[in-house]
Tab-separated table of C-alpha atoms in Angstrom:
chain	number	residue	atom	x	y	z
A	1	MET	CA	70.613	98.915	69.633
A	2	SER	CA	72.007	102.932	70.079
A	3	GLU	CA	74.122	104.991	67.098
A	4	ALA	CA	76.370	105.276	70.389
A	5	ARG	CA	77.077	101.362	71.208
A	6	ALA	CA	77.354	100.588	67.784
A	7	GLU	CA	79.743	103.017	67.317
A	8	ILE	CA	81.715	102.086	70.392
A	9	LEU	CA	81.614	97.911	69.262
A	10	ASN	CA	82.981	99.420	66.128
A	11	ARG	CA	86.099	100.832	67.125
A	12	ILE	CA	86.747	98.178	69.236
A	13	ALA	CA	86.001	95.660	66.701
A	14	LEU	CA	88.705	97.761	64.570
A	15	ALA	CA	91.235	98.003	67.456
A	16	LEU	CA	91.322	93.370	67.535
A	17	ASP	CA	92.558	94.086	64.031
A	18	GLY	CA	88.758	92.006	63.088
A	19	VAL	CA	84.826	92.990	62.268
A	20	PRO	CA	82.193	90.419	64.218
A	21	SER	CA	79.775	89.325	62.255
A	22	ALA	CA	77.181	91.217	64.203
A	23	VAL	CA	78.986	94.547	63.818
A	24	ALA	CA	80.826	93.846	60.450
A	25	SER	CA	77.077	93.735	59.266
A	26	MET	CA	75.549	96.892	60.306
A	27	PRO	CA	75.233	100.251	58.301
A	28	GLY	CA	77.926	102.108	58.051
A	29	ALA	CA	80.828	99.467	59.952
A	30	GLU	CA	84.262	99.657	58.689
A	31	ARG	CA	86.720	97.398	57.284
A	32	PRO	CA	90.045	96.885	59.813
A	33	GLN	CA	92.862	98.845	57.614
A	34	GLU	CA	96.130	98.129	57.487
A	35	VAL	CA	98.523	99.362	59.656
A	36	PRO	CA	101.862	100.891	58.253
A	37	ARG	CA	104.898	99.539	60.045
A	38	ALA	CA	107.809	100.948	58.598
A	39	TYR	CA	109.650	101.714	62.158
A	40	ARG	CA	113.282	99.749	62.583
A	41	ALA	CA	112.754	96.515	62.815
A	42	ASP	CA	116.104	95.036	63.403
A	43	SER	CA	119.565	96.617	64.427
A	44	GLU	CA	123.247	97.071	64.483
A	45	VAL	CA	123.788	95.695	67.543
A	46	ALA	CA	123.831	91.785	67.818
A	47	THR	CA	121.595	90.601	70.887
A	48	GLY	CA	123.242	89.601	73.866
A	49	SER	CA	126.822	91.933	72.886
A	50	ALA	CA	128.923	93.529	74.754
A	51	GLN	CA	127.431	96.836	73.248
A	52	ALA	CA	123.643	95.191	74.274
A	53	LEU	CA	124.807	95.407	78.623
A	54	GLU	CA	126.403	98.442	77.953
A	55	ILE	CA	122.781	99.999	76.950
A	56	LEU	CA	120.460	98.277	78.619
A	57	VAL	CA	123.027	98.807	82.225
A	58	ASP	CA	123.044	102.470	81.491
A	59	ARG	CA	119.345	102.546	80.721
A	60	LEU	CA	118.662	100.560	83.875
A	61	VAL	CA	120.877	102.694	86.057
A	62	ASP	CA	119.445	105.951	84.840
A	63	TYR	CA	115.933	104.569	85.804
A	64	ARG	CA	116.828	104.321	89.560
A	65	ALA	CA	117.813	99.967	89.021
A	66	VAL	CA	120.772	98.241	90.461
A	67	VAL	CA	122.328	96.369	88.273
A	68	HIS	CA	124.740	93.758	89.655
A	69	ARG	CA	126.535	90.902	86.826
A	70	ALA	CA	127.353	87.247	87.162
A	71	ALA	CA	130.024	86.122	84.762
A	72	SER	CA	128.326	82.608	84.382
A	73	GLU	CA	125.024	80.418	85.592
A	74	CYS	CA	127.248	78.973	88.633
A	75	ASP	CA	127.703	82.424	89.486
A	76	ILE	CA	123.810	83.496	90.160
A	77	ALA	CA	123.364	82.075	93.538
A	78	GLY	CA	126.749	83.976	95.029
A	79	VAL	CA	125.535	86.931	93.608
A	80	VAL	CA	121.818	86.366	94.808
A	81	ALA	CA	122.472	85.383	97.794
A	82	GLU	CA	124.350	88.730	98.164
A	83	VAL	CA	121.720	90.803	97.179
A	84	LEU	CA	118.914	89.368	99.630
A	85	SER	CA	121.386	89.198	102.443
A	86	ASP	CA	119.363	91.886	104.326
A	87	ALA	CA	115.720	90.239	103.151
A	88	GLY	CA	114.131	88.829	106.008
A	89	SER	CA	111.907	86.692	103.354
A	90	LEU	CA	111.604	86.077	99.845
A	91	VAL	CA	109.012	84.211	97.852
A	92	TYR	CA	109.953	82.731	94.445
A	93	PRO	CA	107.760	81.177	91.616
A	94	ASP	CA	107.209	77.432	91.726
A	95	GLY	CA	109.414	76.675	88.171
A	96	LEU	CA	112.143	78.726	89.006
A	97	ASP	CA	116.213	77.176	89.436
A	98	PRO	CA	115.939	75.874	92.937
A	99	ALA	CA	120.283	76.308	92.443
A	100	TRP	CA	119.298	80.129	92.050
A	101	LEU	CA	118.768	79.582	95.896
A	102	SER	CA	121.362	77.622	97.027
A	103	LYS	CA	123.489	80.367	99.137
A	104	LEU	CA	120.736	82.363	100.630
A	105	PRO	CA	121.295	83.179	104.137
A	106	ALA	CA	119.340	80.849	106.936
A	107	SER	CA	117.962	84.216	107.661
A	108	VAL	CA	116.169	84.300	104.648
A	109	VAL	CA	112.747	82.877	105.067
A	110	THR	CA	111.312	81.882	101.886
A	111	HIS	CA	107.655	80.842	100.362
A	112	GLU	CA	107.553	78.873	96.985
A	113	ASP	CA	104.223	80.167	94.828
A	114	SER	CA	102.267	78.870	92.367
A	115	LEU	CA	99.149	78.440	90.164
A	116	THR	CA	98.175	75.752	92.080
A	117	ALA	CA	99.162	77.212	95.558
A	118	PRO	CA	98.929	81.003	95.080
A	119	LEU	CA	100.141	83.272	98.391
A	120	GLY	CA	97.775	85.005	99.135
A	121	VAL	CA	97.718	89.571	99.053
A	122	MET	CA	98.181	89.286	102.408
A	123	GLU	CA	100.966	87.113	102.542
A	124	LEU	CA	102.502	88.385	99.675
A	125	ASP	CA	102.279	92.060	101.205
A	126	ALA	CA	104.189	90.833	104.150
A	127	ILE	CA	107.298	89.361	101.971
A	128	ASP	CA	110.189	91.564	101.473
A	129	ALA	CA	111.097	90.862	98.481
A	130	VAL	CA	110.991	88.786	94.844
A	131	LEU	CA	113.399	86.626	92.807
A	132	THR	CA	111.837	85.655	89.322
A	133	ALA	CA	113.800	85.252	85.777
A	134	CYS	CA	112.101	87.113	82.626
A	135	ARG	CA	111.476	86.093	79.040
A	136	VAL	CA	113.433	89.342	77.339
A	137	ALA	CA	114.668	92.590	77.905
A	138	VAL	CA	114.724	95.468	75.382
A	139	ALA	CA	118.087	97.694	75.906
A	140	ASP	CA	117.150	100.058	73.955
A	141	THR	CA	113.990	100.902	76.167
A	142	GLY	CA	116.000	100.040	79.662
A	143	THR	CA	112.566	97.569	79.671
A	144	ILE	CA	112.360	94.165	81.518
A	145	ILE	CA	109.241	91.849	80.247
A	146	LEU	CA	108.361	88.546	82.062
A	147	ASP	CA	105.586	86.345	79.940
A	148	GLY	CA	104.359	84.137	83.260
A	149	GLN	CA	106.255	81.384	83.016
A	150	PRO	CA	106.586	79.112	85.433
A	151	ASP	CA	110.194	80.229	86.730
A	152	GLN	CA	108.833	84.017	86.490
A	153	GLY	CA	105.293	83.665	87.968
A	154	ARG	CA	102.121	85.213	88.779
A	155	ARG	CA	101.660	88.501	88.025
A	156	ALA	CA	100.974	89.581	91.289
A	157	ILE	CA	104.384	88.034	93.278
A	158	THR	CA	106.340	90.628	90.574
A	159	LEU	CA	103.991	93.658	91.931
A	160	VAL	CA	103.127	93.494	96.127
A	161	PRO	CA	106.677	93.055	97.707
A	162	ASP	CA	108.693	95.436	97.178
A	163	THR	CA	112.333	94.476	96.411
A	164	HIS	CA	112.328	91.992	93.253
A	165	VAL	CA	115.366	90.667	92.128
A	166	CYS	CA	115.237	89.476	88.379
A	167	VAL	CA	117.653	87.844	86.282
A	168	VAL	CA	118.640	88.167	83.059
A	169	TYR	CA	121.030	86.263	81.131
A	170	ALA	CA	122.303	88.276	78.473
A	171	GLN	CA	121.476	86.491	75.089
A	172	GLN	CA	118.202	87.517	75.900
A	173	VAL	CA	118.640	90.802	75.580
A	174	VAL	CA	117.581	92.735	72.440
A	175	HIS	CA	118.603	96.272	71.360
A	176	LEU	CA	115.335	97.450	69.898
A	177	LEU	CA	111.444	96.865	70.806
A	178	PRO	CA	110.658	95.641	67.768
A	179	GLN	CA	112.388	92.922	68.249
A	180	ALA	CA	111.215	92.078	71.575
A	181	ILE	CA	107.539	91.954	70.268
A	182	THR	CA	108.397	89.379	67.625
A	183	GLN	CA	109.115	87.482	70.516
A	184	LEU	CA	106.521	87.368	72.849
A	185	ALA	CA	104.238	87.474	69.408
A	186	LEU	CA	105.155	83.759	69.210
A	187	HIS	CA	102.899	82.977	72.606
A	188	PRO	CA	100.293	85.910	72.182
A	189	THR	CA	98.011	84.794	75.184
A	190	ARG	CA	100.799	84.473	77.970
A	191	PRO	CA	100.056	87.696	80.843
A	192	GLN	CA	103.055	90.375	80.414
A	193	THR	CA	104.487	92.120	83.064
A	194	TRP	CA	106.347	94.934	81.654
A	195	ILE	CA	109.129	96.886	83.909
A	196	ALA	CA	111.106	99.780	83.655
A	197	GLY	CA	112.373	100.231	86.825
A	198	PRO	CA	111.219	100.414	90.175
A	199	SER	CA	107.912	101.437	90.203
A	200	ALA	CA	107.051	104.966	90.221
A	201	THR	CA	104.810	107.860	89.562
A	202	SER	CA	104.581	111.888	89.833
A	203	ASP	CA	102.383	113.969	91.412
A	204	ILE	CA	100.246	117.376	89.904
A	205	GLU	CA	103.875	119.451	91.558
A	206	LEU	CA	106.175	116.132	89.792
A	207	ASN	CA	106.904	115.059	92.824
A	208	ARG	CA	108.043	111.605	92.019
A	209	VAL	CA	106.560	109.180	94.109
A	210	GLU	CA	107.463	105.125	94.352
A	211	GLY	CA	106.293	101.592	94.786
A	212	VAL	CA	103.034	103.168	93.878
A	213	HIS	CA	101.686	100.510	91.791
A	214	GLY	CA	105.030	98.244	92.469
A	215	PRO	CA	107.976	97.420	93.641
A	216	ARG	CA	110.341	100.081	95.514
A	217	ASN	CA	113.394	98.504	94.332
A	218	LEU	CA	114.526	96.669	91.456
A	219	HIS	CA	117.486	94.456	91.368
A	220	VAL	CA	118.603	93.141	88.158
A	221	ILE	CA	121.277	90.267	88.068
A	222	ILE	CA	123.100	90.430	84.638
A	223	VAL	CA	124.109	86.837	83.504
A	224	GLY	CA	127.715	86.125	81.309
A	225	GLY	CA	128.472	88.657	78.856
């Protein structure tokens, strides 16, 4: 094994917080070092509180997302129908609560997507919008995180359609990022999608371009709170 390859493998092992036996036995192999984690892990802002929601809304609006409110779970379908009134088609994951679709206009053609019957990329590209739930939202950073559960679906369905409508319950809104990480760490193998506003990037002249890597439009429906 070349010295360069051994060095690369060693660094990968360190990054993975473990040293595979083949690498550990090599001369000069380093043991993982403990990472200091002295950052703030808890917050005085309660999860799902009015203050947490206010911070989240402020960040989402700053990222050019459109925020909607549903007073209770019974109001979700009405808000979804209003948001998607101009959409011609919609894709949703097979684990989504069907009640959320119950008030959609008849003009909206719906498509169900699942792991066993996934839509192709070209099919998704022809669909206007996607509706999902989420795993957790971080008020401090305005980040919404999906972890691939049945009501959130495959990553592809939230990356290809041009509009993403995401339902966030108030009790899913934590204040700080470490609080979200603690929840996500309970299921470390789930695929995660982190969303902070509509997809956007900037060129060398800092001209903002939206929709390059994902939906150009993000609508967030906050339920309760």
